[in-house]
């Protein structure tokens, strides 16, 4: 929300945190209604026989661990359709993959593999069941690797990567996740994109010396669908008409 409205960001910290114990419950109810309406409009689960729509607030969930709610499917299609992927080269990594909505949509794009990282065992098992059910004719990638683990413990492979984040956690964890990606890109320079949907802490990406914003989208009146895409390499940035950031 920092990029959307700095004042609101301050207000919604501490006890008024949208993922905190008080406001979080109300926010959850709003998200529940929103997801219900979106499912009626997009019919994602009813078309594919999956179970990704309902938000889930885990018991004793820490404020820094944001509750599960799926990304609007049409927004994921729009985002991934805008990234110039060389077929079968990129890994798609969803940090905080929840029930797997973004993983399922990503499988309709030519990724080499699709990795889901989810802290909650219960959500991780839902994602496994959803992956097993999801078989659209348009599926292009069936190499799924679902891990039940903390995003902070994830190690990147050597392939180009699209890192997908839909408001999964708080600022401190995001800082560590981005620092780890930057370290991996310094050791092994390659193409990388960071997609951040509902970019509350976009200033973390803005502070990066490796990543540069190449695209933003989503209607302002639907903050949960607003997104930014940052790119890491010369080729990636240039292909989107942006002066490339130096890899240092
Ligand atoms: C808003 S949901 C995003 C769901 C999914 N990415 C999508 O787009 O449909 C955020 C998810 O991040 C998970 N999460 C939060 N902190 C995490 C961490 N440190 N490591 C792994 N997953 C985490 C939560 O359990 C939740 O399922």
PDB file of C-alpha atoms and ligand atoms in Angstrom:
ATOM      1  CA  UNK A   1       0.000   0.000   0.000  1.00  0.00           C
ATOM      2  CA  UNK A   2       3.053   2.282   0.297  1.00  0.00           C
ATOM      3  CA  UNK A   3       2.952   2.928  -3.412  1.00  0.00           C
ATOM      4  CA  UNK A   4      -0.789   3.507  -3.309  1.00  0.00           C
ATOM      5  CA  UNK A   5      -1.127   5.795  -0.345  1.00  0.00           C
ATOM      6  CA  UNK A   6       1.624   6.411   2.244  1.00  0.00           C
ATOM      7  CA  UNK A   7      -0.857   7.784   4.792  1.00  0.00           C
ATOM      8  CA  UNK A   8      -3.032   4.673   4.615  1.00  0.00           C
ATOM      9  CA  UNK A   9       0.080   2.540   5.012  1.00  0.00           C
ATOM     10  CA  UNK A  10       0.831   4.227   8.348  1.00  0.00           C
ATOM     11  CA  UNK A  11      -2.755   3.921   9.535  1.00  0.00           C
ATOM     12  CA  UNK A  12      -2.939   0.226   8.743  1.00  0.00           C
ATOM     13  CA  UNK A  13       0.181  -0.704  10.714  1.00  0.00           C
ATOM     14  CA  UNK A  14       0.192  -2.036  14.276  1.00  0.00           C
ATOM     15  CA  UNK A  15      -3.230  -2.893  15.712  1.00  0.00           C
ATOM     16  CA  UNK A  16      -4.906  -1.705  12.521  1.00  0.00           C
ATOM     17  CA  UNK A  17      -2.754  -3.935  10.322  1.00  0.00           C
ATOM     18  CA  UNK A  18      -4.936  -5.502   7.627  1.00  0.00           C
ATOM     19  CA  UNK A  19      -3.486  -8.872   8.573  1.00  0.00           C
ATOM     20  CA  UNK A  20      -3.521  -8.289  12.329  1.00  0.00           C
ATOM     21  CA  UNK A  21      -5.788 -10.034  14.832  1.00  0.00           C
ATOM     22  CA  UNK A  22      -8.460  -7.307  14.942  1.00  0.00           C
ATOM     23  CA  UNK A  23      -8.825  -5.685  11.545  1.00  0.00           C
ATOM     24  CA  UNK A  24      -7.593  -8.866   9.889  1.00  0.00           C
ATOM     25  CA  UNK A  25     -10.865 -10.651  10.720  1.00  0.00           C
ATOM     26  CA  UNK A  26     -12.922  -7.841   9.143  1.00  0.00           C
ATOM     27  CA  UNK A  27     -10.602  -7.675   6.150  1.00  0.00           C
ATOM     28  CA  UNK A  28     -11.013 -11.422   5.841  1.00  0.00           C
ATOM     29  CA  UNK A  29     -14.803 -11.061   5.663  1.00  0.00           C
ATOM     30  CA  UNK A  30     -14.420  -8.449   2.929  1.00  0.00           C
ATOM     31  CA  UNK A  31     -12.042 -10.725   1.013  1.00  0.00           C
ATOM     32  CA  UNK A  32     -14.448 -13.619   1.452  1.00  0.00           C
ATOM     33  CA  UNK A  33     -17.266 -11.629  -0.165  1.00  0.00           C
ATOM     34  CA  UNK A  34     -14.959 -10.348  -2.887  1.00  0.00           C
ATOM     35  CA  UNK A  35     -13.672 -13.831  -3.752  1.00  0.00           C
ATOM     36  CA  UNK A  36     -17.225 -15.164  -3.801  1.00  0.00           C
ATOM     37  CA  UNK A  37     -18.293 -12.488  -6.314  1.00  0.00           C
ATOM     38  CA  UNK A  38     -15.165 -13.065  -8.406  1.00  0.00           C
ATOM     39  CA  UNK A  39     -15.800 -16.787  -8.552  1.00  0.00           C
ATOM     40  CA  UNK A  40     -19.348 -16.079  -9.749  1.00  0.00           C
ATOM     41  CA  UNK A  41     -17.914 -13.832 -12.473  1.00  0.00           C
ATOM     42  CA  UNK A  42     -14.864 -15.852 -13.536  1.00  0.00           C
ATOM     43  CA  UNK A  43     -16.075 -19.352 -12.641  1.00  0.00           C
ATOM     44  CA  UNK A  44     -12.472 -20.513 -12.244  1.00  0.00           C
ATOM     45  CA  UNK A  45     -13.065 -23.345  -9.773  1.00  0.00           C
ATOM     46  CA  UNK A  46     -16.364 -24.395 -11.257  1.00  0.00           C
ATOM     47  CA  UNK A  47     -14.793 -24.708 -14.715  1.00  0.00           C
ATOM     48  CA  UNK A  48     -11.747 -26.669 -13.597  1.00  0.00           C
ATOM     49  CA  UNK A  49     -13.095 -28.619 -10.617  1.00  0.00           C
ATOM     50  CA  UNK A  50     -10.558 -27.023  -8.307  1.00  0.00           C
ATOM     51  CA  UNK A  51     -10.882 -25.423  -4.874  1.00  0.00           C
ATOM     52  CA  UNK A  52      -8.928 -22.173  -4.832  1.00  0.00           C
ATOM     53  CA  UNK A  53     -11.505 -19.441  -4.271  1.00  0.00           C
ATOM     54  CA  UNK A  54     -12.269 -19.315  -0.563  1.00  0.00           C
ATOM     55  CA  UNK A  55      -9.863 -17.257   1.582  1.00  0.00           C
ATOM     56  CA  UNK A  56      -8.411 -19.067   4.591  1.00  0.00           C
ATOM     57  CA  UNK A  57      -7.290 -17.517   7.860  1.00  0.00           C
ATOM     58  CA  UNK A  58      -5.029 -20.020   9.647  1.00  0.00           C
ATOM     59  CA  UNK A  59      -5.401 -20.336  13.417  1.00  0.00           C
ATOM     60  CA  UNK A  60      -2.709 -18.402  15.350  1.00  0.00           C
ATOM     61  CA  UNK A  61      -1.517 -16.826  12.115  1.00  0.00           C
ATOM     62  CA  UNK A  62       1.238 -14.256  12.701  1.00  0.00           C
ATOM     63  CA  UNK A  63       0.639 -10.714  11.416  1.00  0.00           C
ATOM     64  CA  UNK A  64       3.653 -11.011   9.099  1.00  0.00           C
ATOM     65  CA  UNK A  65       2.099 -14.106   7.465  1.00  0.00           C
ATOM     66  CA  UNK A  66      -0.731 -12.786   5.312  1.00  0.00           C
ATOM     67  CA  UNK A  67      -3.816 -14.951   5.038  1.00  0.00           C
ATOM     68  CA  UNK A  68      -4.677 -16.927   1.941  1.00  0.00           C
ATOM     69  CA  UNK A  69      -6.756 -15.293  -0.728  1.00  0.00           C
ATOM     70  CA  UNK A  70      -6.322 -16.100  -4.425  1.00  0.00           C
ATOM     71  CA  UNK A  71      -5.169 -13.685  -7.095  1.00  0.00           C
ATOM     72  CA  UNK A  72      -7.968 -12.854  -9.543  1.00  0.00           C
ATOM     73  CA  UNK A  73      -7.401 -15.335 -12.395  1.00  0.00           C
ATOM     74  CA  UNK A  74      -7.809 -12.761 -15.191  1.00  0.00           C
ATOM     75  CA  UNK A  75      -5.097 -10.637 -13.564  1.00  0.00           C
ATOM     76  CA  UNK A  76      -2.638 -13.558 -13.592  1.00  0.00           C
ATOM     77  CA  UNK A  77      -3.367 -14.213 -17.295  1.00  0.00           C
ATOM     78  CA  UNK A  78      -2.842 -10.499 -18.049  1.00  0.00           C
ATOM     79  CA  UNK A  79       0.462 -10.373 -16.150  1.00  0.00           C
ATOM     80  CA  UNK A  80       1.979 -13.570 -17.536  1.00  0.00           C
ATOM     81  CA  UNK A  81       0.812 -12.717 -21.051  1.00  0.00           C
ATOM     82  CA  UNK A  82       2.829  -9.492 -20.854  1.00  0.00           C
ATOM     83  CA  UNK A  83       6.157 -11.141 -19.993  1.00  0.00           C
ATOM     84  CA  UNK A  84       8.318 -12.173 -22.981  1.00  0.00           C
ATOM     85  CA  UNK A  85       9.057 -15.755 -21.942  1.00  0.00           C
ATOM     86  CA  UNK A  86      11.399 -17.897 -23.977  1.00  0.00           C
ATOM     87  CA  UNK A  87       9.609 -21.259 -23.999  1.00  0.00           C
ATOM     88  CA  UNK A  88      10.821 -23.879 -21.521  1.00  0.00           C
ATOM     89  CA  UNK A  89      13.566 -21.692 -20.036  1.00  0.00           C
ATOM     90  CA  UNK A  90      11.933 -19.953 -17.101  1.00  0.00           C
ATOM     91  CA  UNK A  91      10.948 -21.243 -13.692  1.00  0.00           C
ATOM     92  CA  UNK A  92       7.780 -19.770 -12.206  1.00  0.00           C
ATOM     93  CA  UNK A  93       8.107 -19.448  -8.432  1.00  0.00           C
ATOM     94  CA  UNK A  94       5.088 -18.423  -6.343  1.00  0.00           C
ATOM     95  CA  UNK A  95       6.234 -17.468  -2.832  1.00  0.00           C
ATOM     96  CA  UNK A  96       3.186 -18.022  -0.669  1.00  0.00           C
ATOM     97  CA  UNK A  97       1.380 -20.233  -3.155  1.00  0.00           C
ATOM     98  CA  UNK A  98      -1.605 -21.001  -0.904  1.00  0.00           C
ATOM     99  CA  UNK A  99      -4.115 -23.275  -2.643  1.00  0.00           C
ATOM    100  CA  UNK A 100      -2.213 -22.885  -5.901  1.00  0.00           C
ATOM    101  CA  UNK A 101      -4.354 -20.558  -8.067  1.00  0.00           C
ATOM    102  CA  UNK A 102      -1.328 -18.771  -9.568  1.00  0.00           C
ATOM    103  CA  UNK A 103       0.487 -22.098 -10.120  1.00  0.00           C
ATOM    104  CA  UNK A 104      -2.470 -23.456 -12.069  1.00  0.00           C
ATOM    105  CA  UNK A 105      -2.763 -20.416 -14.339  1.00  0.00           C
ATOM    106  CA  UNK A 106       1.034 -20.379 -14.839  1.00  0.00           C
ATOM    107  CA  UNK A 107       0.844 -23.941 -16.163  1.00  0.00           C
ATOM    108  CA  UNK A 108      -0.932 -22.536 -19.234  1.00  0.00           C
ATOM    109  CA  UNK A 109       2.261 -20.657 -20.121  1.00  0.00           C
ATOM    110  CA  UNK A 110       5.485 -22.233 -21.464  1.00  0.00           C
ATOM    111  CA  UNK A 111       7.424 -22.454 -18.199  1.00  0.00           C
ATOM    112  CA  UNK A 112      10.136 -25.073 -17.726  1.00  0.00           C
ATOM    113  CA  UNK A 113       8.858 -25.698 -14.208  1.00  0.00           C
ATOM    114  CA  UNK A 114       6.419 -24.316 -11.683  1.00  0.00           C
ATOM    115  CA  UNK A 115       7.411 -24.042  -8.033  1.00  0.00           C
ATOM    116  CA  UNK A 116       5.009 -23.321  -5.177  1.00  0.00           C
ATOM    117  CA  UNK A 117       6.332 -22.359  -1.742  1.00  0.00           C
ATOM    118  CA  UNK A 118       3.751 -22.420   1.046  1.00  0.00           C
ATOM    119  CA  UNK A 119       4.203 -22.210   4.811  1.00  0.00           C
ATOM    120  CA  UNK A 120       0.894 -23.802   5.778  1.00  0.00           C
ATOM    121  CA  UNK A 121       0.750 -27.570   5.495  1.00  0.00           C
ATOM    122  CA  UNK A 122      -3.029 -27.461   5.109  1.00  0.00           C
ATOM    123  CA  UNK A 123      -2.867 -24.988   2.177  1.00  0.00           C
ATOM    124  CA  UNK A 124       0.058 -26.894   0.646  1.00  0.00           C
ATOM    125  CA  UNK A 125      -2.038 -30.076   0.575  1.00  0.00           C
ATOM    126  CA  UNK A 126      -4.942 -28.184  -1.018  1.00  0.00           C
ATOM    127  CA  UNK A 127      -2.571 -26.966  -3.724  1.00  0.00           C
ATOM    128  CA  UNK A 128      -1.393 -30.540  -4.381  1.00  0.00           C
ATOM    129  CA  UNK A 129      -5.001 -31.679  -4.794  1.00  0.00           C
ATOM    130  CA  UNK A 130      -5.756 -28.739  -7.106  1.00  0.00           C
ATOM    131  CA  UNK A 131      -2.725 -29.452  -9.280  1.00  0.00           C
ATOM    132  CA  UNK A 132      -3.848 -33.073  -9.613  1.00  0.00           C
ATOM    133  CA  UNK A 133      -7.303 -31.915 -10.776  1.00  0.00           C
ATOM    134  CA  UNK A 134      -6.245 -29.138 -13.137  1.00  0.00           C
ATOM    135  CA  UNK A 135      -5.965 -30.505 -16.687  1.00  0.00           C
ATOM    136  CA  UNK A 136      -7.075 -27.822 -19.186  1.00  0.00           C
ATOM    137  CA  UNK A 137      -6.321 -28.483 -22.836  1.00  0.00           C
ATOM    138  CA  UNK A 138      -4.280 -25.275 -22.857  1.00  0.00           C
ATOM    139  CA  UNK A 139      -1.840 -26.569 -20.225  1.00  0.00           C
ATOM    140  CA  UNK A 140       1.762 -26.155 -21.409  1.00  0.00           C
ATOM    141  CA  UNK A 141       3.753 -27.085 -18.312  1.00  0.00           C
ATOM    142  CA  UNK A 142       3.141 -30.039 -16.020  1.00  0.00           C
ATOM    143  CA  UNK A 143       6.441 -29.902 -14.096  1.00  0.00           C
ATOM    144  CA  UNK A 144       5.123 -28.871 -10.675  1.00  0.00           C
ATOM    145  CA  UNK A 145       7.290 -28.739  -7.582  1.00  0.00           C
ATOM    146  CA  UNK A 146       5.229 -27.897  -4.491  1.00  0.00           C
ATOM    147  CA  UNK A 147       7.162 -27.316  -1.290  1.00  0.00           C
ATOM    148  CA  UNK A 148       5.754 -26.820   2.189  1.00  0.00           C
ATOM    149  CA  UNK A 149       8.393 -24.499   3.615  1.00  0.00           C
ATOM    150  CA  UNK A 150       9.186 -20.962   4.704  1.00  0.00           C
ATOM    151  CA  UNK A 151       9.926 -18.650   1.776  1.00  0.00           C
ATOM    152  CA  UNK A 152      13.030 -17.527   3.677  1.00  0.00           C
ATOM    153  CA  UNK A 153      14.574 -20.998   3.295  1.00  0.00           C
ATOM    154  CA  UNK A 154      14.071 -21.261  -0.462  1.00  0.00           C
ATOM    155  CA  UNK A 155      17.158 -21.519  -2.715  1.00  0.00           C
ATOM    156  CA  UNK A 156      16.923 -20.472  -6.364  1.00  0.00           C
ATOM    157  CA  UNK A 157      18.032 -22.733  -9.210  1.00  0.00           C
ATOM    158  CA  UNK A 158      20.185 -21.539 -12.116  1.00  0.00           C
ATOM    159  CA  UNK A 159      17.367 -20.941 -14.602  1.00  0.00           C
ATOM    160  CA  UNK A 160      15.732 -17.583 -15.456  1.00  0.00           C
ATOM    161  CA  UNK A 161      12.903 -16.972 -13.072  1.00  0.00           C
ATOM    162  CA  UNK A 162       9.545 -15.268 -12.702  1.00  0.00           C
ATOM    163  CA  UNK A 163       9.043 -14.680  -8.982  1.00  0.00           C
ATOM    164  CA  UNK A 164       5.351 -14.177  -8.213  1.00  0.00           C
ATOM    165  CA  UNK A 165       4.227 -12.465  -5.019  1.00  0.00           C
ATOM    166  CA  UNK A 166       0.612 -11.740  -4.155  1.00  0.00           C
ATOM    167  CA  UNK A 167       0.960  -9.854  -0.886  1.00  0.00           C
ATOM    168  CA  UNK A 168       2.245 -12.944   0.914  1.00  0.00           C
ATOM    169  CA  UNK A 169       4.092 -11.433   3.887  1.00  0.00           C
ATOM    170  CA  UNK A 170       5.308  -8.329   5.697  1.00  0.00           C
ATOM    171  CA  UNK A 171       8.130  -5.962   4.833  1.00  0.00           C
ATOM    172  CA  UNK A 172      10.959  -7.700   6.741  1.00  0.00           C
ATOM    173  CA  UNK A 173      10.380 -11.052   5.062  1.00  0.00           C
ATOM    174  CA  UNK A 174      10.043  -9.375   1.669  1.00  0.00           C
ATOM    175  CA  UNK A 175      13.362  -7.606   2.226  1.00  0.00           C
ATOM    176  CA  UNK A 176      15.071 -10.937   2.931  1.00  0.00           C
ATOM    177  CA  UNK A 177      13.413 -12.638  -0.040  1.00  0.00           C
ATOM    178  CA  UNK A 178      14.472  -9.852  -2.431  1.00  0.00           C
ATOM    179  CA  UNK A 179      18.014  -9.774  -0.989  1.00  0.00           C
ATOM    180  CA  UNK A 180      18.294 -13.513  -1.571  1.00  0.00           C
ATOM    181  CA  UNK A 181      17.119 -13.173  -5.176  1.00  0.00           C
ATOM    182  CA  UNK A 182      19.615 -10.352  -5.758  1.00  0.00           C
ATOM    183  CA  UNK A 183      22.448 -12.475  -4.328  1.00  0.00           C
ATOM    184  CA  UNK A 184      21.453 -15.322  -6.648  1.00  0.00           C
ATOM    185  CA  UNK A 185      21.386 -12.944  -9.659  1.00  0.00           C
ATOM    186  CA  UNK A 186      24.826 -11.566  -8.778  1.00  0.00           C
ATOM    187  CA  UNK A 187      26.273 -15.072  -8.551  1.00  0.00           C
ATOM    188  CA  UNK A 188      24.505 -16.228 -11.680  1.00  0.00           C
ATOM    189  CA  UNK A 189      23.344 -13.285 -13.867  1.00  0.00           C
ATOM    190  CA  UNK A 190      20.227 -14.260 -15.801  1.00  0.00           C
ATOM    191  CA  UNK A 191      16.810 -12.999 -16.700  1.00  0.00           C
ATOM    192  CA  UNK A 192      14.451 -12.508 -13.807  1.00  0.00           C
ATOM    193  CA  UNK A 193      11.115 -10.839 -13.262  1.00  0.00           C
ATOM    194  CA  UNK A 194       9.475 -10.064  -9.967  1.00  0.00           C
ATOM    195  CA  UNK A 195       5.690  -9.766 -10.135  1.00  0.00           C
ATOM    196  CA  UNK A 196       4.199  -8.108  -7.062  1.00  0.00           C
ATOM    197  CA  UNK A 197       0.402  -8.009  -6.865  1.00  0.00           C
ATOM    198  CA  UNK A 198      -1.119  -5.619  -4.293  1.00  0.00           C
ATOM    199  CA  UNK A 199       2.331  -4.081  -3.800  1.00  0.00           C
ATOM    200  CA  UNK A 200       2.062  -2.821  -0.235  1.00  0.00           C
ATOM    201  CA  UNK A 201       5.812  -2.745   0.229  1.00  0.00           C
ATOM    202  CA  UNK A 202       6.919  -1.824  -3.263  1.00  0.00           C
ATOM    203  CA  UNK A 203       9.544   0.496  -1.772  1.00  0.00           C
ATOM    204  CA  UNK A 204      11.576  -2.675  -1.053  1.00  0.00           C
ATOM    205  CA  UNK A 205      11.770  -3.329  -4.817  1.00  0.00           C
ATOM    206  CA  UNK A 206      12.322   0.348  -5.563  1.00  0.00           C
ATOM    207  CA  UNK A 207      15.404   0.198  -3.333  1.00  0.00           C
ATOM    208  CA  UNK A 208      16.925  -2.664  -5.325  1.00  0.00           C
ATOM    209  CA  UNK A 209      20.099  -1.969  -7.318  1.00  0.00           C
ATOM    210  CA  UNK A 210      19.403  -4.867  -9.668  1.00  0.00           C
ATOM    211  CA  UNK A 211      15.685  -4.716 -10.335  1.00  0.00           C
ATOM    212  CA  UNK A 212      13.919  -2.026 -12.317  1.00  0.00           C
ATOM    213  CA  UNK A 213      10.179  -1.508 -12.774  1.00  0.00           C
ATOM    214  CA  UNK A 214       9.108  -2.395 -16.312  1.00  0.00           C
ATOM    215  CA  UNK A 215       5.346  -2.415 -16.018  1.00  0.00           C
ATOM    216  CA  UNK A 216       2.498  -1.576 -13.699  1.00  0.00           C
ATOM    217  CA  UNK A 217      -1.146  -2.431 -14.141  1.00  0.00           C
ATOM    218  CA  UNK A 218      -4.477  -3.167 -12.565  1.00  0.00           C
ATOM    219  CA  UNK A 219      -7.285  -0.675 -11.938  1.00  0.00           C
ATOM    220  CA  UNK A 220      -6.613   1.827  -9.104  1.00  0.00           C
ATOM    221  CA  UNK A 221     -10.112   1.298  -7.701  1.00  0.00           C
ATOM    222  CA  UNK A 222      -9.303  -2.383  -7.124  1.00  0.00           C
ATOM    223  CA  UNK A 223      -6.073  -2.225  -5.072  1.00  0.00           C
ATOM    224  CA  UNK A 224      -5.993  -6.023  -4.693  1.00  0.00           C
ATOM    225  CA  UNK A 225      -5.569  -6.314  -8.478  1.00  0.00           C
ATOM    226  CA  UNK A 226      -2.943  -3.611  -8.837  1.00  0.00           C
ATOM    227  CA  UNK A 227       0.461  -5.040  -9.735  1.00  0.00           C
ATOM    228  CA  UNK A 228       3.990  -4.089 -10.629  1.00  0.00           C
ATOM    229  CA  UNK A 229       6.570  -6.048 -12.618  1.00  0.00           C
ATOM    230  CA  UNK A 230      10.278  -5.534 -12.018  1.00  0.00           C
ATOM    231  CA  UNK A 231      12.944  -6.973 -14.335  1.00  0.00           C
ATOM    232  CA  UNK A 232      16.573  -7.796 -13.669  1.00  0.00           C
ATOM    233  CA  UNK A 233      18.545  -8.073 -16.844  1.00  0.00           C
ATOM    234  CA  UNK A 234      19.424  -6.066 -19.883  1.00  0.00           C
ATOM    235  CA  UNK A 235      17.495  -8.327 -22.242  1.00  0.00           C
ATOM    236  CA  UNK A 236      14.412  -8.437 -20.063  1.00  0.00           C
ATOM    237  CA  UNK A 237      14.172  -4.718 -19.551  1.00  0.00           C
ATOM    238  CA  UNK A 238      15.001  -3.864 -23.165  1.00  0.00           C
ATOM    239  CA  UNK A 239      12.304  -6.176 -24.482  1.00  0.00           C
ATOM    240  CA  UNK A 240       9.784  -4.082 -22.568  1.00  0.00           C
ATOM    241  CA  UNK A 241      11.200  -0.817 -23.907  1.00  0.00           C
ATOM    242  CA  UNK A 242      12.986   0.162 -20.697  1.00  0.00           C
ATOM    243  CA  UNK A 243      16.564   1.339 -20.253  1.00  0.00           C
ATOM    244  CA  UNK A 244      18.208  -1.667 -18.598  1.00  0.00           C
ATOM    245  CA  UNK A 245      19.502  -1.585 -15.054  1.00  0.00           C
ATOM    246  CA  UNK A 246      23.193  -2.516 -14.682  1.00  0.00           C
ATOM    247  CA  UNK A 247      23.868  -5.887 -13.072  1.00  0.00           C
ATOM    248  CA  UNK A 248      26.404  -5.079 -10.357  1.00  0.00           C
TER     249      UNK A 248
HETATM  250  C1  LIG B   1      -2.401 -13.715  -0.395  1.00  0.00           C
HETATM  251  S1  LIG B   1      -1.993 -15.437  -0.372  1.00  0.00           S
HETATM  252  C2  LIG B   1      -1.365 -15.656  -2.034  1.00  0.00           C
HETATM  253  C3  LIG B   1      -1.906 -16.909  -2.719  1.00  0.00           C
HETATM  254  C4  LIG B   1      -1.371 -17.259  -4.093  1.00  0.00           C
HETATM  255  N1  LIG B   1      -0.024 -16.777  -4.314  1.00  0.00           N
HETATM  256  C5  LIG B   1      -2.263 -16.721  -5.212  1.00  0.00           C
HETATM  257  O1  LIG B   1      -1.830 -15.785  -5.866  1.00  0.00           O
HETATM  258  O2  LIG B   1      -3.354 -17.228  -5.444  1.00  0.00           O
HETATM  259  C6  LIG B   1      -0.492 -15.394   0.628  1.00  0.00           C
HETATM  260  C7  LIG B   1       0.037 -16.774   1.009  1.00  0.00           C
HETATM  261  O3  LIG B   1       1.387 -16.633   1.483  1.00  0.00           O
HETATM  262  C8  LIG B   1       1.614 -17.629   2.481  1.00  0.00           C
HETATM  263  N2  LIG B   1       2.803 -17.233   3.243  1.00  0.00           N
HETATM  264  C9  LIG B   1       2.915 -16.183   4.086  1.00  0.00           C
HETATM  265  N3  LIG B   1       4.157 -16.113   4.612  1.00  0.00           N
HETATM  266  C10 LIG B   1       4.862 -17.138   4.075  1.00  0.00           C
HETATM  267  C11 LIG B   1       6.218 -17.579   4.202  1.00  0.00           C
HETATM  268  N4  LIG B   1       7.084 -16.967   5.015  1.00  0.00           N
HETATM  269  N5  LIG B   1       6.617 -18.663   3.499  1.00  0.00           N
HETATM  270  C12 LIG B   1       5.739 -19.308   2.675  1.00  0.00           C
HETATM  271  N6  LIG B   1       4.448 -18.936   2.516  1.00  0.00           N
HETATM  272  C13 LIG B   1       4.011 -17.857   3.203  1.00  0.00           C
HETATM  273  C14 LIG B   1       0.302 -17.630   3.245  1.00  0.00           C
HETATM  274  O4  LIG B   1       0.145 -18.816   4.002  1.00  0.00           O
HETATM  275  C15 LIG B   1      -0.725 -17.481   2.112  1.00  0.00           C
HETATM  276  O5  LIG B   1      -1.136 -18.743   1.643  1.00  0.00           O
END
